[in-house]
PDB file of C-alpha atoms in Angstrom:
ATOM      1  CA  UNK A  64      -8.261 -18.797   8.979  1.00 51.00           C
ATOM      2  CA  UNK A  65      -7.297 -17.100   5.492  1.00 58.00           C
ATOM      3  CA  UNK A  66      -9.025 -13.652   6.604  1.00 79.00           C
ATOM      4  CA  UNK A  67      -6.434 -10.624   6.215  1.00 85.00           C
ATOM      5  CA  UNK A  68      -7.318 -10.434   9.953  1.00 87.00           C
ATOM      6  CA  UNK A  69      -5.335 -13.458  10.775  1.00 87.00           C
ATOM      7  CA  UNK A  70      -2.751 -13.648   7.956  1.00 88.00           C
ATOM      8  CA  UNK A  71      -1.226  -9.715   7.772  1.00 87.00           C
ATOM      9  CA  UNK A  72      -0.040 -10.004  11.338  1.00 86.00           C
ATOM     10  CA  UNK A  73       1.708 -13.221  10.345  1.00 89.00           C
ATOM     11  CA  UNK A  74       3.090 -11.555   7.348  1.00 90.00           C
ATOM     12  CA  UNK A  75       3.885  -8.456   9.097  1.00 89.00           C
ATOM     13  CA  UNK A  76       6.152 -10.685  11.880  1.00 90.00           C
ATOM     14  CA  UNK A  77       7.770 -12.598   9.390  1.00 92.00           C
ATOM     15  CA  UNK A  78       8.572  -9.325   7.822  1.00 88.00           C
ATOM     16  CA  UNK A  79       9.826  -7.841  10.761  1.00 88.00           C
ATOM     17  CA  UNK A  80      12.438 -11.180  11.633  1.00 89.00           C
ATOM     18  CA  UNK A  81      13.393 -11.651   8.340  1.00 85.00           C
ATOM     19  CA  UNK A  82      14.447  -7.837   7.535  1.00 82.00           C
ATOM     20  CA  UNK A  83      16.321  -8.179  10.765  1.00 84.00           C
ATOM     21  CA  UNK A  84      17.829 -11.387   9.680  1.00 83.00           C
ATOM     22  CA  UNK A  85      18.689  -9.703   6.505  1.00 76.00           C
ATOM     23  CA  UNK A  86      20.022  -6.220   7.988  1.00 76.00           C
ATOM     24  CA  UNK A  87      22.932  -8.466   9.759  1.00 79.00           C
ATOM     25  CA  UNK A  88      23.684 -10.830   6.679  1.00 76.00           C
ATOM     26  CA  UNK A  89      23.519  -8.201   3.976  1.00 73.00           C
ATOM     27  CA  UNK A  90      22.463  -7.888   1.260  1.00 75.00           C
ATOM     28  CA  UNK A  91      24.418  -9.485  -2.411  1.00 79.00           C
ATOM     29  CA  UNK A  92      24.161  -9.532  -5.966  1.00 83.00           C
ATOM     30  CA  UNK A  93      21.835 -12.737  -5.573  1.00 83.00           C
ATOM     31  CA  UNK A  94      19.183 -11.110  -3.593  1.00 83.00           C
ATOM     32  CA  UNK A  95      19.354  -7.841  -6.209  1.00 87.00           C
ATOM     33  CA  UNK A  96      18.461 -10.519  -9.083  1.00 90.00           C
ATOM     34  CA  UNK A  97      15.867 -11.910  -7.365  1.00 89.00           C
ATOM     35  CA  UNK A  98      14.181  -8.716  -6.680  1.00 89.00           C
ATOM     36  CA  UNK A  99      15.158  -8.157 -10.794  1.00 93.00           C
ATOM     37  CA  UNK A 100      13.232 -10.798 -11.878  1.00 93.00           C
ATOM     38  CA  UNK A 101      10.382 -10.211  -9.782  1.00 91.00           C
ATOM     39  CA  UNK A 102       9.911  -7.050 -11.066  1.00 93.00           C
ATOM     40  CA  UNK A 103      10.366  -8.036 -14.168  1.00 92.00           C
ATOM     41  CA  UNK A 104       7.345 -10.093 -14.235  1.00 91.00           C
ATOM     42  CA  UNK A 105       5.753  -7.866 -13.203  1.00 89.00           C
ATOM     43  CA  UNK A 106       6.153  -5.436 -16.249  1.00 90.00           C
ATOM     44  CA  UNK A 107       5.904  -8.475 -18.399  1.00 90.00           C
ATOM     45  CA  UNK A 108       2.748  -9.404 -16.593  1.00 87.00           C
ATOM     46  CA  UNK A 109       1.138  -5.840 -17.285  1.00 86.00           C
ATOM     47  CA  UNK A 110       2.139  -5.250 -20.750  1.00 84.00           C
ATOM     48  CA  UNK A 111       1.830  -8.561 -22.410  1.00 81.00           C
ATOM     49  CA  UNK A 112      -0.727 -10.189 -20.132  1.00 77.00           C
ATOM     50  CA  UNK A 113      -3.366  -8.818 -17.561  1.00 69.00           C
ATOM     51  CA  UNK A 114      -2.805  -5.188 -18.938  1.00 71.00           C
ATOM     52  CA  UNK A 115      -3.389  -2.183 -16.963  1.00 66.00           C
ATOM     53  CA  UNK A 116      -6.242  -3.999 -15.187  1.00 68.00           C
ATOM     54  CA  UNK A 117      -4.840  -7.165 -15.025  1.00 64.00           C
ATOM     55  CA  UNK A 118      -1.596  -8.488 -13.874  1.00 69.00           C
ATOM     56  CA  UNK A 119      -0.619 -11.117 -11.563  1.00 76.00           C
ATOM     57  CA  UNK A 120      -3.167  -9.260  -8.533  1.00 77.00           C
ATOM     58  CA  UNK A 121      -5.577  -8.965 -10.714  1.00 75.00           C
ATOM     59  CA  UNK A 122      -6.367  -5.451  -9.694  1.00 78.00           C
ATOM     60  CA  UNK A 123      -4.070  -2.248 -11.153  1.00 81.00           C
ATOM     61  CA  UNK A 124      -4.330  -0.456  -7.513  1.00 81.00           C
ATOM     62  CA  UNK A 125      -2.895  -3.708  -5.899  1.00 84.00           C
ATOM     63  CA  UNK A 126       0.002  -4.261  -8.725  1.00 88.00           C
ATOM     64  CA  UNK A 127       0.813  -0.491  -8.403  1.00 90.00           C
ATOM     65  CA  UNK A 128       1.001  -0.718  -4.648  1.00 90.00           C
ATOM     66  CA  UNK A 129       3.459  -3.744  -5.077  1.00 91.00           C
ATOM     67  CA  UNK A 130       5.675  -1.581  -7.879  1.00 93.00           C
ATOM     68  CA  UNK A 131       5.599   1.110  -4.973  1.00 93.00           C
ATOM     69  CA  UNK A 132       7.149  -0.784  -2.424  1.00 92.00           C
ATOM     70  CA  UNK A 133       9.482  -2.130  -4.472  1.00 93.00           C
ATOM     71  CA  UNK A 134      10.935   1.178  -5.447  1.00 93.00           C
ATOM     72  CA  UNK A 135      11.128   1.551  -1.700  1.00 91.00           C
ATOM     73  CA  UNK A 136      12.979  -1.401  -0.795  1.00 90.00           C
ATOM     74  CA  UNK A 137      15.229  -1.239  -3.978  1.00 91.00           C
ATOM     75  CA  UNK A 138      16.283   2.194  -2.809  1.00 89.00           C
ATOM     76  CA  UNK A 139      16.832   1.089   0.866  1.00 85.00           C
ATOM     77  CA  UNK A 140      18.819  -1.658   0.182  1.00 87.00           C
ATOM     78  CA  UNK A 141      20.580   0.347  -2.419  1.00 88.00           C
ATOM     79  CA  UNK A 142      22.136   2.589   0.103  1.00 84.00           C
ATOM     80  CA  UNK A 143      23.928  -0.092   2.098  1.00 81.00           C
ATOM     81  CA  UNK A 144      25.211  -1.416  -1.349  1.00 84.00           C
ATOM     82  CA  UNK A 145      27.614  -0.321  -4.255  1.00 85.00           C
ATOM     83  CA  UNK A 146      29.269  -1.562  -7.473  1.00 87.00           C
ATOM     84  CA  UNK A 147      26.993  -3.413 -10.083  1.00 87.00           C
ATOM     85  CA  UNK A 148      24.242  -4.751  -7.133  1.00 89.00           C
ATOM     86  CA  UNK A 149      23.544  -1.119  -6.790  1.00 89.00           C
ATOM     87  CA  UNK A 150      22.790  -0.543 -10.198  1.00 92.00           C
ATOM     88  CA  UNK A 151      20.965  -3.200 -10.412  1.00 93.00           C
ATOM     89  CA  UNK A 152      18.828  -2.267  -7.521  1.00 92.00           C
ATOM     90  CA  UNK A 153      18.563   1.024  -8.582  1.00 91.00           C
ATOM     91  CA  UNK A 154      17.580  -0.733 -12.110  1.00 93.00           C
ATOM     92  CA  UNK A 155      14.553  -2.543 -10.157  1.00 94.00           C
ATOM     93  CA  UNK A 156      13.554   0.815  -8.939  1.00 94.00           C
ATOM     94  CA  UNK A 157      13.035   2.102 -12.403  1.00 94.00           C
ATOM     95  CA  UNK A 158      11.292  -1.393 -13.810  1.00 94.00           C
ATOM     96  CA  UNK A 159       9.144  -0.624 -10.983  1.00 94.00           C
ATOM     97  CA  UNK A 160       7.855   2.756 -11.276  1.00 94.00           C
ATOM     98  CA  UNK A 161       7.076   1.932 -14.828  1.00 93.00           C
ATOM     99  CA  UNK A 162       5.136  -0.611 -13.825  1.00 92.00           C
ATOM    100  CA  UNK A 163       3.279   1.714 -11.853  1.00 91.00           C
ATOM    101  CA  UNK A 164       2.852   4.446 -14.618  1.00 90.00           C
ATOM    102  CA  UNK A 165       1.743   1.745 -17.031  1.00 89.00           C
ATOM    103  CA  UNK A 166      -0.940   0.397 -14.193  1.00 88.00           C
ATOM    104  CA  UNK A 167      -2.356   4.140 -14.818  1.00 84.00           C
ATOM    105  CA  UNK A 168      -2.878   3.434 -10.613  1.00 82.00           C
ATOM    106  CA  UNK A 169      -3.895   7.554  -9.570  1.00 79.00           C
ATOM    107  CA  UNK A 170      -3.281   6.220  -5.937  1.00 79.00           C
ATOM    108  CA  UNK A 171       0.134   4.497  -6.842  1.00 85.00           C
ATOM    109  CA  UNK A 172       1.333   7.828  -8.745  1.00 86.00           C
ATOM    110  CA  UNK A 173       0.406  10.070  -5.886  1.00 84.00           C
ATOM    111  CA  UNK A 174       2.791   7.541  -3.406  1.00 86.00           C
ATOM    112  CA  UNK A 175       5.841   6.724  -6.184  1.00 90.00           C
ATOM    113  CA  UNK A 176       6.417  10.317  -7.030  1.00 90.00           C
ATOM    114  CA  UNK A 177       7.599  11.365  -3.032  1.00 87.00           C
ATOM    115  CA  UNK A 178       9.386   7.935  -3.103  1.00 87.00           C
ATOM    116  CA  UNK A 179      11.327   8.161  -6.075  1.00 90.00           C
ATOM    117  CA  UNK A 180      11.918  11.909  -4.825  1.00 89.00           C
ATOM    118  CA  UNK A 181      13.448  10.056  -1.438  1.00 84.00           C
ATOM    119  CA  UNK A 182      15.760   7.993  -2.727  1.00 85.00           C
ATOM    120  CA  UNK A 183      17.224  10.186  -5.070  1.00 86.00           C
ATOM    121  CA  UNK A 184      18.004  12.410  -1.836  1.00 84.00           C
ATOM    122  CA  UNK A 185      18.770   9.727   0.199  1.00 81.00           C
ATOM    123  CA  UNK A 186      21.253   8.759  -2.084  1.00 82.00           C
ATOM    124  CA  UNK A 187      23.038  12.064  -2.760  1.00 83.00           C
ATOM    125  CA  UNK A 188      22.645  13.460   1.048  1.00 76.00           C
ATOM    126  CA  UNK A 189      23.412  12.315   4.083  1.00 70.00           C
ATOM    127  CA  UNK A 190      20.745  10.013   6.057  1.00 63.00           C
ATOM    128  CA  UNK A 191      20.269  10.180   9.295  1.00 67.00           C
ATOM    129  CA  UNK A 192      17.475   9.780  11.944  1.00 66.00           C
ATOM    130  CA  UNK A 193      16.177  12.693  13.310  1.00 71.00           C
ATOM    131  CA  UNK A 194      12.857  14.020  15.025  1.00 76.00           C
ATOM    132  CA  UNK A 195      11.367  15.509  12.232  1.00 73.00           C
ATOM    133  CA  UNK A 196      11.275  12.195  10.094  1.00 72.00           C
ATOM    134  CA  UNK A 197       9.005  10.356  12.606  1.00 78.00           C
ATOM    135  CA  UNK A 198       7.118  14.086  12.741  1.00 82.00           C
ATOM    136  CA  UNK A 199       6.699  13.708   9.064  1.00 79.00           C
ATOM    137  CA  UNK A 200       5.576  10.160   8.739  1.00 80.00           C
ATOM    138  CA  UNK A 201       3.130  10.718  11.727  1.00 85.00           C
ATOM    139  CA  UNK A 202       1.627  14.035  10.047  1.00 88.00           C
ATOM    140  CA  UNK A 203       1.632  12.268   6.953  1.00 84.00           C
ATOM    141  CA  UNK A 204      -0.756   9.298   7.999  1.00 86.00           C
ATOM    142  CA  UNK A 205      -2.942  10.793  10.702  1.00 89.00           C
ATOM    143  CA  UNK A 206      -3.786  13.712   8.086  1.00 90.00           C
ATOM    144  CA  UNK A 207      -4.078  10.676   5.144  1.00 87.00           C
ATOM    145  CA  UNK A 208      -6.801   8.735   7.285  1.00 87.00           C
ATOM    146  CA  UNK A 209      -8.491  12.725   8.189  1.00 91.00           C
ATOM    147  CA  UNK A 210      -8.547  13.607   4.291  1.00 90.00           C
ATOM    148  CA  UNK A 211     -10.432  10.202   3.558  1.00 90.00           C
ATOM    149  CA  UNK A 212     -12.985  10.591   6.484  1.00 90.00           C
ATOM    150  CA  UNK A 213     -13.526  14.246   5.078  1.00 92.00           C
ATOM    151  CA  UNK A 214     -14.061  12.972   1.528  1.00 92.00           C
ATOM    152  CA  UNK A 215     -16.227  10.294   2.913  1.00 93.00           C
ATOM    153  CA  UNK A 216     -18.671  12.556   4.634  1.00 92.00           C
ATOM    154  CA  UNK A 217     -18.889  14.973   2.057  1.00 91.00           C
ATOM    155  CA  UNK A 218     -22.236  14.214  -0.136  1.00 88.00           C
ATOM    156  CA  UNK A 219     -20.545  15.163  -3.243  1.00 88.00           C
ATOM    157  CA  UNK A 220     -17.470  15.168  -4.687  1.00 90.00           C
ATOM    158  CA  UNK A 221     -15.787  17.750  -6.728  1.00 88.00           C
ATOM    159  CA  UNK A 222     -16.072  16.403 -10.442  1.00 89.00           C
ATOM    160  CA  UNK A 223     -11.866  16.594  -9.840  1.00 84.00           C
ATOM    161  CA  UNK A 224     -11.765  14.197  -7.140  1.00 84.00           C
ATOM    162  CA  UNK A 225     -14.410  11.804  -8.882  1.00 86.00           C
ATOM    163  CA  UNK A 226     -11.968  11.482 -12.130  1.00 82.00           C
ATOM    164  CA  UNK A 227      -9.126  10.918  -9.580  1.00 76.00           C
ATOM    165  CA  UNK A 228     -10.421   8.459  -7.201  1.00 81.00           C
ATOM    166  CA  UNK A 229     -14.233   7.045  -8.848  1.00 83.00           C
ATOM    167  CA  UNK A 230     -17.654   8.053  -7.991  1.00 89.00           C
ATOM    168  CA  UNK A 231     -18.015   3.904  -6.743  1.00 90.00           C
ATOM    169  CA  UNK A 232     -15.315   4.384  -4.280  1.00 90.00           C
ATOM    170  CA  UNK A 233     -16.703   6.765  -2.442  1.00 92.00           C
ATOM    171  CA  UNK A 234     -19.812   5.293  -2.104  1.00 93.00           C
ATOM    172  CA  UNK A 235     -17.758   2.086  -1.110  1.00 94.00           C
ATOM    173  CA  UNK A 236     -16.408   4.772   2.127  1.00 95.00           C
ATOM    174  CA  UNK A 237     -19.732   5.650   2.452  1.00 94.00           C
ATOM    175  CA  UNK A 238     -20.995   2.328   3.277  1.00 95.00           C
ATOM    176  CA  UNK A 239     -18.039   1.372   5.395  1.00 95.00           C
ATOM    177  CA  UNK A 240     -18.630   4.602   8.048  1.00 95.00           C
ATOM    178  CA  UNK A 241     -22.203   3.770   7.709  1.00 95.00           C
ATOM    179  CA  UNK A 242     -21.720   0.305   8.764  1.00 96.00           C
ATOM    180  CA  UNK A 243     -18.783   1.277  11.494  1.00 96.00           C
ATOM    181  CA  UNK A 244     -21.575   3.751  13.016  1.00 95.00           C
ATOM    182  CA  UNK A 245     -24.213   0.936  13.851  1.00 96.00           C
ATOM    183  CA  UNK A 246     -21.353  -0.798  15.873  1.00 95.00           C
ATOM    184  CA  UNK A 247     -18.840   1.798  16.505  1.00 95.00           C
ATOM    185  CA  UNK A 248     -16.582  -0.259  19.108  1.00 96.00           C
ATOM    186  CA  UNK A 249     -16.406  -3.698  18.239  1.00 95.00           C
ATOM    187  CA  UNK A 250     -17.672  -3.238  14.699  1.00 94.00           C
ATOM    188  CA  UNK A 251     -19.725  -5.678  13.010  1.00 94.00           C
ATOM    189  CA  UNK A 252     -17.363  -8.999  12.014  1.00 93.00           C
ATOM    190  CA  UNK A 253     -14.862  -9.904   9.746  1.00 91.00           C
ATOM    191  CA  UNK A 254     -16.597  -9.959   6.355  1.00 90.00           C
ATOM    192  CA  UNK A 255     -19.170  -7.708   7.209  1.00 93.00           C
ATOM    193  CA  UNK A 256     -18.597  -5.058   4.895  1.00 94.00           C
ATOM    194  CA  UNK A 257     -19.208  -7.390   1.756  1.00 92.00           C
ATOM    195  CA  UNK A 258     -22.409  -8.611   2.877  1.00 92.00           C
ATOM    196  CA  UNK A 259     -22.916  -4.643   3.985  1.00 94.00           C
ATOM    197  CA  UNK A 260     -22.402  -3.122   0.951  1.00 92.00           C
ATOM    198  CA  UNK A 261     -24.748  -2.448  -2.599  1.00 89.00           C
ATOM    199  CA  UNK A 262     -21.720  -1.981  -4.386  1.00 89.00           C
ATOM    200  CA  UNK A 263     -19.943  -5.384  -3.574  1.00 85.00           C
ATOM    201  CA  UNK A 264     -21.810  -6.659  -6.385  1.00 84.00           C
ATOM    202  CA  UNK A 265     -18.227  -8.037  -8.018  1.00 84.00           C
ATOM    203  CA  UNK A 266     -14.950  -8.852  -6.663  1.00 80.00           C
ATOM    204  CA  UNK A 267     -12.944  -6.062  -6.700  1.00 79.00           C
ATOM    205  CA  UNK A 268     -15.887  -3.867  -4.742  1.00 86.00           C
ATOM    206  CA  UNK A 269     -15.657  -6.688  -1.756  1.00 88.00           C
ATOM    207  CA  UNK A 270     -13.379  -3.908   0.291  1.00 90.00           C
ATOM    208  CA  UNK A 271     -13.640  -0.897   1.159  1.00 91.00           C
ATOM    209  CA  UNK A 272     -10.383   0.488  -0.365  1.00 89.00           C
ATOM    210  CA  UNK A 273      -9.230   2.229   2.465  1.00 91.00           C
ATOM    211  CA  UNK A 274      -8.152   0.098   5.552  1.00 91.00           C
ATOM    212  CA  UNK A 275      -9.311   2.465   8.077  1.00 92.00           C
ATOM    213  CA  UNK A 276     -12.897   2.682   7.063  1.00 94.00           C
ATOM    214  CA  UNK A 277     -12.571  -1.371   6.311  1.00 94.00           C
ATOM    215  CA  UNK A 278     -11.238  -2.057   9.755  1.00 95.00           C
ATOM    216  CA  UNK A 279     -13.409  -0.067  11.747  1.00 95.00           C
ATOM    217  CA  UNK A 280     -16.693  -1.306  10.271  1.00 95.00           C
ATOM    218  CA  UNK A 281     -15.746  -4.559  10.613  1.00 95.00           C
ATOM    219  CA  UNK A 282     -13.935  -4.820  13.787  1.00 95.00           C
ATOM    220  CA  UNK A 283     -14.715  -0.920  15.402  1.00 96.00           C
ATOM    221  CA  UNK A 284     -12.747   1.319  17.281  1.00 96.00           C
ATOM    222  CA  UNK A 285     -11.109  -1.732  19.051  1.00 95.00           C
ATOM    223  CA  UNK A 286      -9.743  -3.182  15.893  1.00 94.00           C
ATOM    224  CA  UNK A 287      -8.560   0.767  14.349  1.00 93.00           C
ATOM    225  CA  UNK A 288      -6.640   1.405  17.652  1.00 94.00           C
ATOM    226  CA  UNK A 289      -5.077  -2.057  17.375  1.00 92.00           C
ATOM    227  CA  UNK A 290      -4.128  -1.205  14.004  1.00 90.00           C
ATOM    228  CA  UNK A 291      -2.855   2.842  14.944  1.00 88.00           C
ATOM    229  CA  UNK A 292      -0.427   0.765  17.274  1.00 88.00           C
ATOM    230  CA  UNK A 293       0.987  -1.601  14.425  1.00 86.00           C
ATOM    231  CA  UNK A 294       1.637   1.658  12.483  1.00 84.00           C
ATOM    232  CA  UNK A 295       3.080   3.179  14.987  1.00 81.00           C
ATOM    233  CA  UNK A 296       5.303   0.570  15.992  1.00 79.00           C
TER     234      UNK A 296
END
């Protein structure tokens, strides 16, 4: 019952209610500390414990993906705030990008830069919803998901792209589109890739590092529609 298969939809409902829940109460100087302090451990966690490698995920791509959406939420919440809990949000945002930068994460670099780059502009411009937002976000992922597929059929890599992203993970695609391609609509089970794989020889090589590939070889292109329609909702 613990596969991410059955737990992220939980956690992505309970996200969705309680960000509701929280949009109508807003948001104090209570919930800015909180966020504080778990940021804060975070740093602490990465400096003085774990290290770059370590940290309380025990992975530096998964803490620097955390630090990443904190700098997002920080900055969201920081626009429907002011006085000292907007500091102090915008102070989280900072503690978290370090975090990043000291994780030495390529992939969570690549995402904090264009966030840190929104929320300055979001909070010296004028937000507002408009069609070429959704455009953006849309182009963004759809040519995200055709970059990696490229990469991953490529036989080699430019010697640029193997310092950036590791020579492992893209045999780690590799095996994940070979896998979805023996089952290519229902994929081959939850799980499959690790028992799939010659690289998932230790932990952190049990994935495929790129939810796409990971979804359809495990669940085909069922389970990758299914999960186009959560993005897209």
């Amino acid at each position: 019952l613990m596969t991410p298969y059955f737990t992220s939809p939980l956690f992505i409902v309970f996200g969705a209610l309680l960000g509701r829940r929280l949009a109508r109460i807003g948001v104090d100087l209570r919930a800015a500390l909180l966020m504080f302090f778990v940021v804060a451990y975070l740093l602490w966690a990465v400096v003085f414990v774990g290290g770059p490698e370590g940290g309380p995920l025990g992975y530096s791509n998964a803490t620097a993906a955390l630090a990443a959406q904190l700098v997002a939420l920080a900055g969201l919440l920081a626009l429907d705030t002011r006085g000292s809990t907007r500091w102090l949000l915008l102070g989280v945002a900072v503690l978290a990008v370090l975090v990043v930068l000291i994780t030495r994460s390529d992939a969570g670099t690549i995402i904090v830069v264009p966030l840190v780059a929104a929320t300055a502009l979001a909070m010296t411009g004028k937000v507002s919803r408009k069609w070429w937002s959704t455009t953006l976000g849309v182009v963004g992922v759809v040519g995200a998901g055709a970059a990696v597929v490229g990469l991953t059929i490529a036989q080699q890599w430019p010697q640029r792209v193997v310092n950036a992203l590791s020579a492992t993970r893209h045999g780690l695609w590799q095996d994940a589109l070979t896998l979805w391609a023996q089952h290519p609509l229902i994929g081959s089970g939850p799980g499959a890739f690790r028992r799939f794989s010659k690289h998932a020889t230790i932990s952190t090589h049990e994935t495929a590092h790129m939810s796409l590939l990971q979804i359809g070889a495990e669940t085909g292109l069922m389970g990758a529609l299914l999960f186009a329609a959560v993005i897209t909702l």
